[in-house]
XYZ file of N, CA, C and O in Angstrom:
828
model
N 102.397 65.724 89.451
C 101.043 65.282 89.128
C 100.722 65.657 87.687
O 100.990 66.771 87.264
N 100.144 64.725 86.943
C 99.894 64.940 85.525
C 98.643 65.777 85.298
O 97.793 65.921 86.186
N 98.549 66.311 84.071
C 97.368 67.090 83.704
C 96.123 66.216 83.722
O 95.032 66.675 84.081
N 96.258 64.937 83.346
C 95.112 64.013 83.357
C 94.578 63.819 84.770
O 93.362 63.749 84.988
N 95.505 63.722 85.733
C 95.080 63.550 87.126
C 94.328 64.778 87.613
O 93.311 64.674 88.301
N 94.823 65.940 87.242
C 94.147 67.172 87.626
C 92.756 67.256 87.020
O 91.800 67.664 87.674
N 92.637 66.852 85.758
C 91.327 66.876 85.096
C 90.361 65.918 85.764
O 89.176 66.203 85.904
N 90.871 64.759 86.185
C 90.025 63.771 86.854
C 89.497 64.328 88.171
O 88.311 64.182 88.495
N 90.369 64.978 88.933
C 89.936 65.583 90.199
C 88.953 66.708 89.936
O 87.973 66.898 90.662
N 89.204 67.467 88.862
C 88.288 68.537 88.498
C 86.905 68.005 88.180
O 85.890 68.611 88.522
N 86.837 66.856 87.536
C 85.552 66.252 87.217
C 84.814 65.843 88.482
O 83.599 66.005 88.603
N 85.554 65.322 89.457
C 84.947 64.919 90.728
C 84.340 66.123 91.434
O 83.221 66.084 91.945
N 85.107 67.235 91.442
C 84.620 68.450 92.098
C 83.376 68.975 91.407
O 82.414 69.419 92.043
N 83.370 68.918 90.075
C 82.240 69.427 89.306
C 81.008 68.566 89.477
O 79.869 69.056 89.582
N 81.206 67.247 89.528
C 80.083 66.309 89.622
C 79.417 66.405 90.987
O 78.202 66.254 91.125
N 80.201 66.685 92.028
C 79.659 66.722 93.392
C 79.494 68.168 93.836
O 80.422 68.786 94.364
N 78.319 68.739 93.651
C 78.092 70.151 93.964
C 78.029 70.458 95.449
O 77.894 71.609 95.825
N 78.120 69.402 96.319
C 78.010 69.668 97.746
C 79.277 70.291 98.321
O 79.285 70.716 99.472
N 80.350 70.364 97.526
C 81.547 71.041 98.006
C 81.242 72.518 98.222
O 80.865 73.206 97.287
N 81.382 73.037 99.436
C 81.094 74.458 99.673
C 82.145 75.341 99.035
O 83.333 75.209 99.304
N 81.727 76.272 98.201
C 82.671 77.111 97.477
C 83.280 78.205 98.335
O 84.195 78.892 97.912
N 82.795 78.381 99.541
C 83.361 79.424 100.396
C 84.377 78.865 101.385
O 84.845 79.576 102.259
N 84.706 77.573 101.272
C 85.680 76.975 102.172
C 86.543 75.988 101.405
O 86.192 74.826 101.256
N 87.685 76.461 100.921
C 88.508 75.613 100.069
C 89.183 74.506 100.870
O 89.661 73.528 100.298
N 89.219 74.608 102.202
C 89.864 73.581 103.011
C 89.205 72.220 102.822
O 89.835 71.187 103.010
N 87.923 72.187 102.466
C 87.213 70.926 102.312
C 87.338 70.384 100.900
O 86.761 69.353 100.582
N 88.077 71.067 100.048
C 88.157 70.688 98.646
C 89.380 69.852 98.337
O 90.407 69.925 99.017
N 89.259 69.094 97.254
C 90.420 68.379 96.741
C 91.477 69.360 96.260
O 92.669 69.038 96.216
N 91.054 70.573 95.914
C 92.007 71.586 95.461
C 93.051 71.895 96.538
O 94.210 72.174 96.226
N 92.634 71.851 97.782
C 93.576 72.113 98.863
C 94.671 71.060 98.889
O 95.854 71.358 99.074
N 94.290 69.796 98.672
C 95.273 68.712 98.605
C 96.201 68.896 97.415
O 97.408 68.638 97.508
N 95.641 69.351 96.302
C 96.462 69.589 95.116
C 97.499 70.672 95.379
O 98.662 70.535 94.998
N 97.072 71.749 96.015
C 97.996 72.833 96.313
C 99.121 72.373 97.230
O 100.279 72.744 97.056
N 98.780 71.535 98.198
C 99.793 71.039 99.127
C 100.785 70.105 98.450
O 101.913 69.942 98.928
N 100.366 69.493 97.342
C 101.231 68.524 96.666
C 101.999 69.120 95.490
O 102.813 68.425 94.878
N 101.750 70.390 95.165
C 102.446 71.014 94.030
C 103.942 71.105 94.319
O 104.349 71.642 95.342
N 104.739 70.574 93.391
C 106.195 70.583 93.565
C 106.904 71.436 92.526
O 108.126 71.531 92.526
N 106.154 72.053 91.637
C 106.748 72.909 90.614
C 105.744 73.980 90.212
O 104.539 73.852 90.474
N 106.240 75.020 89.560
C 105.360 76.103 89.124
C 104.391 75.624 88.057
O 103.247 76.082 88.013
N 104.813 74.692 87.208
C 103.918 74.168 86.175
C 102.741 73.426 86.803
O 101.603 73.541 86.337
N 102.995 72.673 87.868
C 101.900 71.995 88.585
C 100.957 73.021 89.204
O 99.728 72.840 89.191
N 101.541 74.074 89.738
C 100.720 75.114 90.364
C 99.827 75.788 89.330
O 98.664 76.088 89.603
N 100.361 76.033 88.146
C 99.576 76.666 87.088
C 98.416 75.771 86.666
O 97.312 76.266 86.374
N 98.645 74.469 86.615
C 97.566 73.538 86.292
C 96.482 73.562 87.365
O 95.289 73.525 87.065
N 96.913 73.636 88.622
C 95.950 73.711 89.730
C 95.159 75.010 89.671
O 93.948 75.031 89.923
N 95.828 76.098 89.333
C 95.153 77.380 89.181
C 94.115 77.309 88.064
O 92.980 77.792 88.204
N 94.500 76.696 86.949
C 93.567 76.542 85.832
C 92.358 75.715 86.253
O 91.212 76.018 85.878
N 92.605 74.694 87.058
C 91.511 73.858 87.559
C 90.583 74.657 88.463
O 89.355 74.501 88.417
N 91.151 75.538 89.278
C 90.314 76.350 90.168
C 89.409 77.283 89.364
O 88.289 77.584 89.791
N 89.892 77.728 88.201
C 89.081 78.597 87.348
C 87.925 77.811 86.727
O 86.773 78.265 86.734
N 88.215 76.614 86.213
C 87.174 75.809 85.554
C 86.128 75.307 86.535
O 84.989 75.046 86.152
N 86.507 75.167 87.806
C 85.555 74.676 88.804
C 84.902 75.800 89.611
O 84.082 75.537 90.486
N 85.297 77.051 89.339
C 84.628 78.184 89.960
C 85.130 78.591 91.319
O 84.457 79.338 92.034
N 86.319 78.132 91.708
C 86.849 78.465 93.032
C 87.943 79.521 92.985
O 88.551 79.837 94.004
N 88.214 80.087 91.823
C 89.364 80.967 91.650
C 89.225 82.306 92.374
O 90.231 82.986 92.601
N 88.004 82.693 92.731
C 87.808 83.967 93.427
C 87.831 83.830 94.947
O 87.631 84.802 95.662
N 88.088 82.617 95.431
C 88.195 82.410 96.873
C 89.435 83.116 97.407
O 90.546 82.910 96.915
N 89.256 83.971 98.408
C 90.373 84.722 98.963
C 91.397 83.792 99.603
O 92.616 83.965 99.437
N 90.916 82.788 100.321
C 91.826 81.841 100.964
C 92.622 81.050 99.934
O 93.827 80.848 100.081
N 91.940 80.600 98.899
C 92.602 79.830 97.857
C 93.638 80.684 97.131
O 94.766 80.241 96.874
N 93.285 81.922 96.804
C 94.198 82.808 96.093
C 95.427 83.129 96.937
O 96.540 83.210 96.416
N 95.225 83.306 98.241
C 96.351 83.572 99.130
C 97.316 82.396 99.129
O 98.543 82.575 99.071
N 96.767 81.199 99.154
C 97.636 80.020 99.147
C 98.314 79.854 97.795
O 99.472 79.423 97.715
N 97.624 80.180 96.724
C 98.227 80.131 95.394
C 99.421 81.084 95.307
O 100.484 80.726 94.783
N 99.251 82.298 95.820
C 100.323 83.291 95.777
C 101.488 82.866 96.661
O 102.659 83.010 96.289
N 101.190 82.310 97.827
C 102.247 81.804 98.704
C 103.046 80.709 98.016
O 104.284 80.702 98.049
N 102.346 79.782 97.357
C 103.010 78.681 96.658
C 103.802 79.185 95.460
O 104.907 78.706 95.189
N 103.245 80.164 94.746
C 103.945 80.724 93.586
C 105.246 81.382 94.012
O 106.267 81.283 93.312
N 105.237 82.044 95.152
C 106.453 82.681 95.659
C 107.501 81.644 96.048
O 108.704 81.866 95.887
N 107.034 80.519 96.568
C 107.952 79.477 97.036
C 108.514 78.634 95.890
O 109.649 78.151 95.964
N 107.732 78.458 94.820
C 108.122 77.552 93.739
C 108.819 78.246 92.577
O 109.314 77.575 91.670
N 108.847 79.563 92.587
C 109.431 80.303 91.469
C 110.602 81.156 91.940
O 110.702 81.509 93.120
N 111.481 81.471 91.015
C 112.626 82.333 91.333
C 112.298 83.809 91.142
O 113.141 84.678 91.379
N 111.088 84.105 90.714
C 110.649 85.490 90.556
C 109.210 85.613 91.052
O 108.537 84.611 91.303
N 108.759 86.852 91.158
C 107.419 87.120 91.656
C 106.424 87.366 90.521
O 105.292 87.788 90.770
N 106.802 87.105 89.295
C 105.958 87.442 88.143
C 104.592 86.769 88.200
O 103.552 87.425 88.042
N 104.574 85.463 88.413
C 103.301 84.733 88.405
C 102.463 85.089 89.628
O 101.245 85.275 89.525
N 103.119 85.207 90.777
C 102.403 85.589 91.998
C 101.759 86.955 91.830
O 100.627 87.179 92.276
N 102.460 87.874 91.163
C 101.922 89.217 90.962
C 100.712 89.192 90.028
O 99.733 89.935 90.227
N 100.766 88.348 88.997
C 99.625 88.223 88.091
C 98.391 87.736 88.838
O 97.275 88.233 88.618
N 98.594 86.774 89.730
C 97.475 86.266 90.532
C 96.907 87.371 91.421
O 95.691 87.529 91.531
N 97.801 88.115 92.046
C 97.384 89.186 92.949
C 96.603 90.266 92.206
O 95.562 90.735 92.690
N 97.095 90.680 91.053
C 96.465 91.770 90.305
C 95.064 91.408 89.826
O 94.241 92.294 89.575
N 94.780 90.111 89.688
C 93.474 89.672 89.202
C 92.473 89.426 90.335
O 91.304 89.143 90.064
N 92.932 89.548 91.582
C 92.046 89.267 92.708
C 91.010 90.376 92.896
O 91.371 91.545 93.067
N 89.710 90.032 92.892
C 88.683 91.049 93.100
C 88.596 91.504 94.555
O 88.146 92.606 94.845
N 89.038 90.634 95.480
C 89.026 90.966 96.906
C 90.415 90.746 97.482
O 91.121 89.810 97.102
N 90.781 91.602 98.425
C 92.084 91.490 99.081
C 91.928 91.787 100.563
O 91.038 92.528 100.950
N 92.805 91.191 101.351
C 92.860 91.533 102.767
C 94.312 91.775 103.146
O 95.223 91.648 102.320
N 94.551 92.145 104.397
C 95.903 92.482 104.842
C 96.832 91.280 104.708
O 98.000 91.421 104.315
N 96.321 90.086 104.990
C 97.158 88.892 104.905
C 97.632 88.664 103.475
O 98.783 88.273 103.245
N 96.755 88.913 102.504
C 97.132 88.757 101.105
C 98.198 89.780 100.711
O 99.172 89.448 100.023
N 98.032 91.032 101.157
C 99.050 92.054 100.905
C 100.387 91.642 101.517
O 101.446 91.761 100.892
N 100.339 91.159 102.757
C 101.565 90.734 103.432
C 102.252 89.598 102.686
O 103.486 89.535 102.619
N 101.448 88.693 102.144
C 102.004 87.555 101.409
C 102.809 88.021 100.208
O 103.922 87.543 99.956
N 102.267 88.977 99.462
C 102.962 89.478 98.279
C 104.179 90.317 98.673
O 105.253 90.185 98.063
N 104.033 91.158 99.689
C 105.158 91.983 100.151
C 106.297 91.094 100.631
O 107.476 91.343 100.325
N 105.964 90.034 101.347
C 107.007 89.108 101.819
C 107.715 88.446 100.639
O 108.932 88.264 100.667
N 106.963 88.092 99.602
C 107.562 87.479 98.428
C 108.600 88.381 97.788
O 109.710 87.945 97.447
N 108.269 89.665 97.645
C 109.225 90.615 97.066
C 110.408 90.852 98.009
O 111.544 91.053 97.559
N 110.158 90.842 99.322
C 111.243 91.022 100.287
C 112.217 89.854 100.236
O 113.410 90.023 100.509
N 111.714 88.674 99.858
C 112.572 87.491 99.773
C 113.237 87.346 98.408
O 114.415 86.981 98.320
N 112.487 87.620 97.338
C 112.968 87.348 95.985
C 113.382 88.590 95.210
O 114.146 88.488 94.241
N 112.876 89.758 95.610
C 113.129 90.969 94.844
C 112.189 91.050 93.644
O 111.443 90.103 93.370
N 112.225 92.181 92.939
C 112.974 93.386 93.288
C 112.430 94.032 94.561
O 111.220 94.166 94.722
N 113.356 94.430 95.431
C 112.986 94.863 96.774
C 112.188 96.163 96.781
O 111.382 96.386 97.692
N 112.404 96.996 95.779
C 111.661 98.252 95.737
C 110.166 98.015 95.543
O 109.338 98.856 95.906
N 109.819 96.842 94.981
C 108.404 96.517 94.810
C 107.724 96.313 96.156
O 106.539 96.612 96.313
N 108.449 95.772 97.125
C 107.881 95.602 98.467
C 107.536 96.955 99.068
O 106.486 97.119 99.705
N 108.416 97.937 98.856
C 108.181 99.288 99.378
C 107.006 99.937 98.645
O 106.146 100.578 99.261
N 106.955 99.775 97.317
C 105.869 100.349 96.532
C 104.522 99.724 96.909
O 103.506 100.414 97.001
N 104.514 98.410 97.132
C 103.276 97.732 97.537
C 102.800 98.232 98.897
O 101.602 98.373 99.133
N 103.750 98.483 99.777
C 103.415 99.019 101.098
C 102.699 100.358 100.960
O 101.685 100.618 101.635
N 103.202 101.209 100.075
C 102.577 102.511 99.850
C 101.204 102.354 99.206
O 100.241 103.049 99.569
N 101.094 101.435 98.235
C 99.811 101.187 97.575
C 98.791 100.626 98.553
O 97.604 100.966 98.516
N 99.272 99.775 99.441
C 98.419 99.193 100.476
C 97.786 100.291 101.317
O 96.583 100.286 101.601
N 98.603 101.267 101.715
C 98.105 102.420 102.463
C 97.082 103.194 101.638
O 96.013 103.570 102.135
N 97.428 103.439 100.390
C 96.561 104.231 99.511
C 95.200 103.579 99.328
O 94.174 104.261 99.208
N 95.179 102.240 99.309
C 93.930 101.505 99.110
C 93.139 101.305 100.400
O 92.092 100.647 100.391
N 93.639 101.846 101.497
C 92.869 101.828 102.736
C 93.119 100.645 103.649
O 92.340 100.415 104.581
N 94.210 99.897 103.424
C 94.528 98.753 104.275
C 95.602 99.159 105.276
O 96.645 99.695 104.905
N 95.343 98.898 106.559
C 96.315 99.223 107.594
C 97.293 98.068 107.772
O 96.875 96.920 107.954
N 98.598 98.335 107.719
C 99.590 97.269 107.927
C 99.544 96.759 109.356
O 99.086 97.462 110.265
N 100.041 95.555 109.556
C 100.101 95.002 110.907
C 101.563 94.693 111.244
O 102.478 95.056 110.509
N 101.776 94.032 112.380
C 103.145 93.791 112.824
C 103.893 92.803 111.938
O 105.117 92.676 112.043
N 103.171 92.106 111.039
C 103.838 91.226 110.083
C 104.274 91.983 108.830
O 105.176 91.542 108.120
N 103.638 93.108 108.557
C 103.961 93.892 107.364
C 105.304 94.588 107.500
O 106.146 94.535 106.594
N 105.507 95.242 108.636
C 106.646 96.144 108.789
C 108.024 95.486 108.643
O 108.903 96.062 107.999
N 108.260 94.306 109.236
C 109.601 93.728 109.094
C 110.024 93.515 107.641
O 111.176 93.781 107.290
N 109.102 93.067 106.788
C 109.439 92.834 105.381
C 109.744 94.148 104.661
O 110.671 94.217 103.850
N 108.981 95.190 104.982
C 109.180 96.480 104.320
C 110.470 97.133 104.797
O 111.255 97.652 103.985
N 110.722 97.094 106.101
C 111.935 97.689 106.644
C 113.167 96.984 106.094
O 114.159 97.622 105.716
N 113.108 95.649 106.013
C 114.244 94.888 105.465
C 114.502 95.272 104.018
O 115.653 95.429 103.597
N 113.441 95.445 103.240
C 113.589 95.829 101.836
C 114.203 97.224 101.719
O 115.052 97.473 100.857
N 113.754 98.141 102.586
C 114.337 99.484 102.592
C 115.828 99.434 102.882
O 116.623 100.171 102.277
N 116.220 98.575 103.819
C 117.632 98.472 104.182
C 118.463 97.917 103.029
O 119.564 98.394 102.767
N 117.923 96.922 102.336
C 118.658 96.289 101.235
C 118.935 97.288 100.115
O 120.019 97.300 99.527
N 117.959 98.131 99.798
C 118.128 99.089 98.691
C 118.600 100.453 99.192
O 118.638 101.411 98.431
N 118.966 100.510 100.498
C 119.482 101.748 101.105
C 118.510 102.913 100.953
O 118.916 104.055 100.684
N 117.228 102.618 101.130
C 116.198 103.665 101.049
C 116.011 104.267 102.440
O 115.082 103.907 103.178
N 116.924 105.167 102.813
C 116.935 105.729 104.157
C 115.651 106.484 104.476
O 115.036 106.288 105.518
N 115.229 107.347 103.562
C 114.033 108.149 103.795
C 112.807 107.270 103.989
O 112.043 107.440 104.949
N 112.621 106.298 103.079
C 111.457 105.406 103.160
C 111.508 104.558 104.429
O 110.488 104.311 105.075
N 112.723 104.110 104.797
C 112.860 103.289 105.996
C 112.473 104.034 107.249
O 111.809 103.484 108.135
N 112.869 105.299 107.335
C 112.507 106.100 108.507
C 111.005 106.384 108.535
O 110.398 106.420 109.604
N 110.414 106.573 107.350
C 108.965 106.777 107.282
C 108.218 105.539 107.759
O 107.208 105.633 108.469
N 108.736 104.369 107.357
C 108.106 103.109 107.770
C 108.191 102.961 109.285
O 107.215 102.583 109.946
N 109.365 103.268 109.851
C 109.506 103.125 111.297
C 108.616 104.106 112.050
O 108.092 103.781 113.123
N 108.413 105.292 111.500
C 107.459 106.235 112.094
C 106.051 105.648 112.117
O 105.303 105.825 113.086
N 105.707 104.926 111.052
C 104.399 104.272 111.000
C 104.319 103.107 111.980
O 103.235 102.784 112.472
N 105.462 102.455 112.239
C 105.496 101.402 113.253
C 105.050 101.975 114.594
O 104.206 101.410 115.298
N 105.620 103.132 114.940
C 105.278 103.790 116.209
C 103.843 104.299 116.180
O 103.081 104.129 117.138
N 103.463 104.914 115.055
C 102.124 105.493 114.930
C 101.040 104.443 115.079
O 99.975 104.700 115.652
N 101.295 103.234 114.563
C 100.303 102.163 114.608
C 100.404 101.315 115.867
O 99.707 100.305 115.983
N 101.282 101.726 116.802
C 101.339 101.047 118.090
C 102.123 99.758 118.112
O 101.937 98.938 119.020
N 103.023 99.561 117.134
C 103.805 98.323 117.091
C 105.237 98.537 117.570
O 106.095 97.690 117.357
N 105.493 99.689 118.219
C 106.849 99.982 118.668
C 107.304 99.044 119.780
O 108.500 98.926 120.043
N 106.353 98.354 120.439
C 106.720 97.400 121.478
C 106.873 95.986 120.930
O 107.236 95.071 121.672
N 106.592 95.811 119.635
C 106.748 94.493 119.022
C 108.234 94.226 118.824
O 108.940 94.969 118.139
N 108.742 93.161 119.430
C 110.177 92.919 119.441
C 110.736 92.686 118.042
O 111.861 93.097 117.725
N 109.956 92.066 117.169
C 110.460 91.788 115.824
C 110.534 93.066 114.986
O 111.467 93.258 114.210
N 109.558 93.967 115.170
C 109.617 95.259 114.482
C 110.823 96.056 114.979
O 111.528 96.706 114.200
N 111.101 95.991 116.276
C 112.240 96.696 116.830
C 113.556 96.114 116.321
O 114.496 96.852 116.025
N 113.602 94.808 116.202
C 114.832 94.170 115.733
C 115.123 94.521 114.287
O 116.290 94.684 113.898
N 114.092 94.657 113.488
C 114.325 95.057 112.111
C 114.752 96.524 112.038
O 115.476 96.920 111.134
N 114.337 97.319 112.999
C 114.824 98.691 113.065
C 116.309 98.706 113.409
O 117.087 99.514 112.886
N 116.736 97.802 114.281
C 118.158 97.650 114.573
C 118.918 97.224 113.326
O 120.040 97.672 113.072
N 118.285 96.366 112.554
C 118.889 95.907 111.305
C 119.101 97.083 110.351
O 120.146 97.201 109.696
N 118.113 97.976 110.291
C 118.232 99.164 109.447
C 119.383 100.040 109.934
O 120.186 100.544 109.147
N 119.477 100.242 111.258
C 120.570 101.046 111.811
C 121.923 100.476 111.414
O 122.849 101.208 111.056
N 122.047 99.148 111.456
C 123.321 98.521 111.135
C 123.658 98.667 109.666
O 124.808 98.894 109.288
N 122.643 98.579 108.802
C 122.890 98.701 107.369
C 123.261 100.124 106.978
O 124.027 100.354 106.042
N 122.733 101.105 107.693
C 122.977 102.502 107.348
C 124.061 103.151 108.211
O 124.280 104.353 108.149
N 124.693 102.326 109.057
C 125.795 102.859 109.852
C 125.383 103.853 110.898
O 126.143 104.764 111.231
N 124.186 103.719 111.449
C 123.687 104.688 112.437
C 124.009 104.287 113.877
O 123.569 104.947 114.810
N 124.753 103.204 114.061
C 125.014 102.755 115.423
C 125.875 103.755 116.197
O 125.783 103.845 117.420
N 126.726 104.483 115.508
C 127.590 105.435 116.192
C 126.875 106.753 116.469
O 127.332 107.565 117.259
N 125.727 106.979 115.807
C 125.022 108.252 115.936
C 124.076 108.280 117.135
O 123.609 109.309 117.545
N 123.745 107.123 117.658
C 122.810 107.101 118.778
C 122.694 105.703 119.348
O 123.193 104.732 118.780
N 122.042 105.596 120.479
C 121.883 104.302 121.136
C 120.639 103.611 120.592
O 119.555 103.724 121.165
N 120.809 102.905 119.485
C 119.671 102.213 118.869
C 119.077 101.188 119.825
O 117.869 101.037 119.930
N 119.954 100.462 120.530
C 119.474 99.409 121.412
C 118.745 99.993 122.611
O 117.874 99.344 123.194
N 119.087 101.236 122.982
C 118.433 101.863 124.122
C 116.963 102.111 123.890
O 116.192 102.264 124.837
N 116.555 102.150 122.603
C 115.157 102.373 122.268
C 114.336 101.091 122.270
O 113.117 101.136 122.149
N 115.019 99.954 122.389
C 114.321 98.666 122.399
C 113.787 98.403 123.794
O 114.556 98.305 124.761
N 112.477 98.304 123.913
C 111.842 98.118 125.218
C 111.897 96.657 125.649
O 112.275 96.335 126.772
N 111.499 95.763 124.736
C 111.484 94.326 125.032
C 112.801 93.724 124.562
O 113.101 93.729 123.369
N 113.585 93.220 125.487
C 114.897 92.660 125.139
C 114.910 91.155 125.395
O 114.610 90.708 126.499
N 115.261 90.408 124.361
C 115.390 88.960 124.485
C 116.519 88.503 123.583
O 117.293 89.314 123.069
N 116.640 87.214 123.349
C 117.741 86.679 122.559
C 117.721 87.223 121.133
O 118.764 87.435 120.516
N 116.521 87.500 120.618
C 116.407 88.026 119.258
C 116.983 89.429 119.169
O 117.779 89.744 118.279
N 116.582 90.307 120.112
C 117.065 91.692 120.077
C 118.552 91.780 120.399
O 119.284 92.572 119.798
N 119.036 90.958 121.354
C 120.455 90.970 121.678
C 121.293 90.501 120.484
O 122.361 91.054 120.204
N 120.822 89.499 119.786
C 121.535 89.013 118.599
C 121.571 90.080 117.514
O 122.596 90.290 116.856
N 120.442 90.784 117.329
C 120.361 91.821 116.297
C 121.332 92.955 116.578
O 122.031 93.435 115.679
N 121.394 93.415 117.835
C 122.274 94.538 118.148
C 123.739 94.116 118.104
O 124.619 94.884 117.667
N 124.044 92.882 118.509
C 125.423 92.387 118.435
C 125.888 92.321 116.994
O 126.999 92.749 116.651
N 125.034 91.787 116.122
C 125.371 91.714 114.700
C 125.568 93.104 114.109
O 126.442 93.321 113.263
N 124.760 94.076 114.559
C 124.885 95.440 114.064
C 126.217 96.069 114.427
O 126.870 96.705 113.595
N 126.647 95.881 115.684
C 127.933 96.445 116.101
C 129.090 95.786 115.358
O 130.036 96.460 114.949
N 129.010 94.475 115.158
C 130.070 93.768 114.428
C 130.143 94.249 112.991
O 131.223 94.510 112.441
N 128.990 94.410 112.366
C 128.947 94.839 110.967
C 129.541 96.232 110.791
O 130.123 96.548 109.744
N 129.401 97.077 111.815
C 129.925 98.434 111.725
C 131.314 98.580 112.327
O 131.820 99.690 112.492
N 131.948 97.436 112.662
C 133.304 97.464 113.167
C 133.443 97.997 114.561
O 134.530 98.456 114.969
N 132.363 97.972 115.332
C 132.385 98.477 116.713
C 132.511 97.269 117.650
O 131.529 96.742 118.153
N 133.743 96.848 117.876
C 133.973 95.591 118.604
C 134.075 95.784 120.110
O 134.069 94.822 120.856
N 134.183 97.018 120.578
C 134.326 97.249 122.007
C 132.981 97.510 122.656
O 132.131 98.159 122.098
């Protein structure tokens, strides 16, 4: 989409003040975000949101950060958007942590998790898998065990996906021979069975 097209849509939004600024779903901006196919298009859409006064919308910013993570090979632009946000919620934190868990640097996902705690936001069952995976990738054994303790402390120890990522950590750190990791998994399904099988194979435990 060209810059001229974006400007034309921006004029429409500006001319028609009935667009509610607290609900970006009703805006043309939402359509623009869905149609962005490159980071340059996303930056133009972001610039348009600033000129039309929608840039402080939490929902819009979350979608901008999600798109920035998907359209770029680094988290630089997504991080700039996040750092400028006057308001944040757990979903926004999770969005950025997931971006770092996917693109790296992985230690940033762990640092964001700690900052999230420091700023008074409680992680949820979507937060932990990304953080645990990042800990495993960078072999941060101490941090990974601390995260898993928080999984239990926050009552997510019965969440099958959190448990499976704990199995993933065991496999990466070679802890399968030290204890029955799978024995601690309460909910067992195809996901948990696949995770433990992959862990034993990775550690050369074929019997």
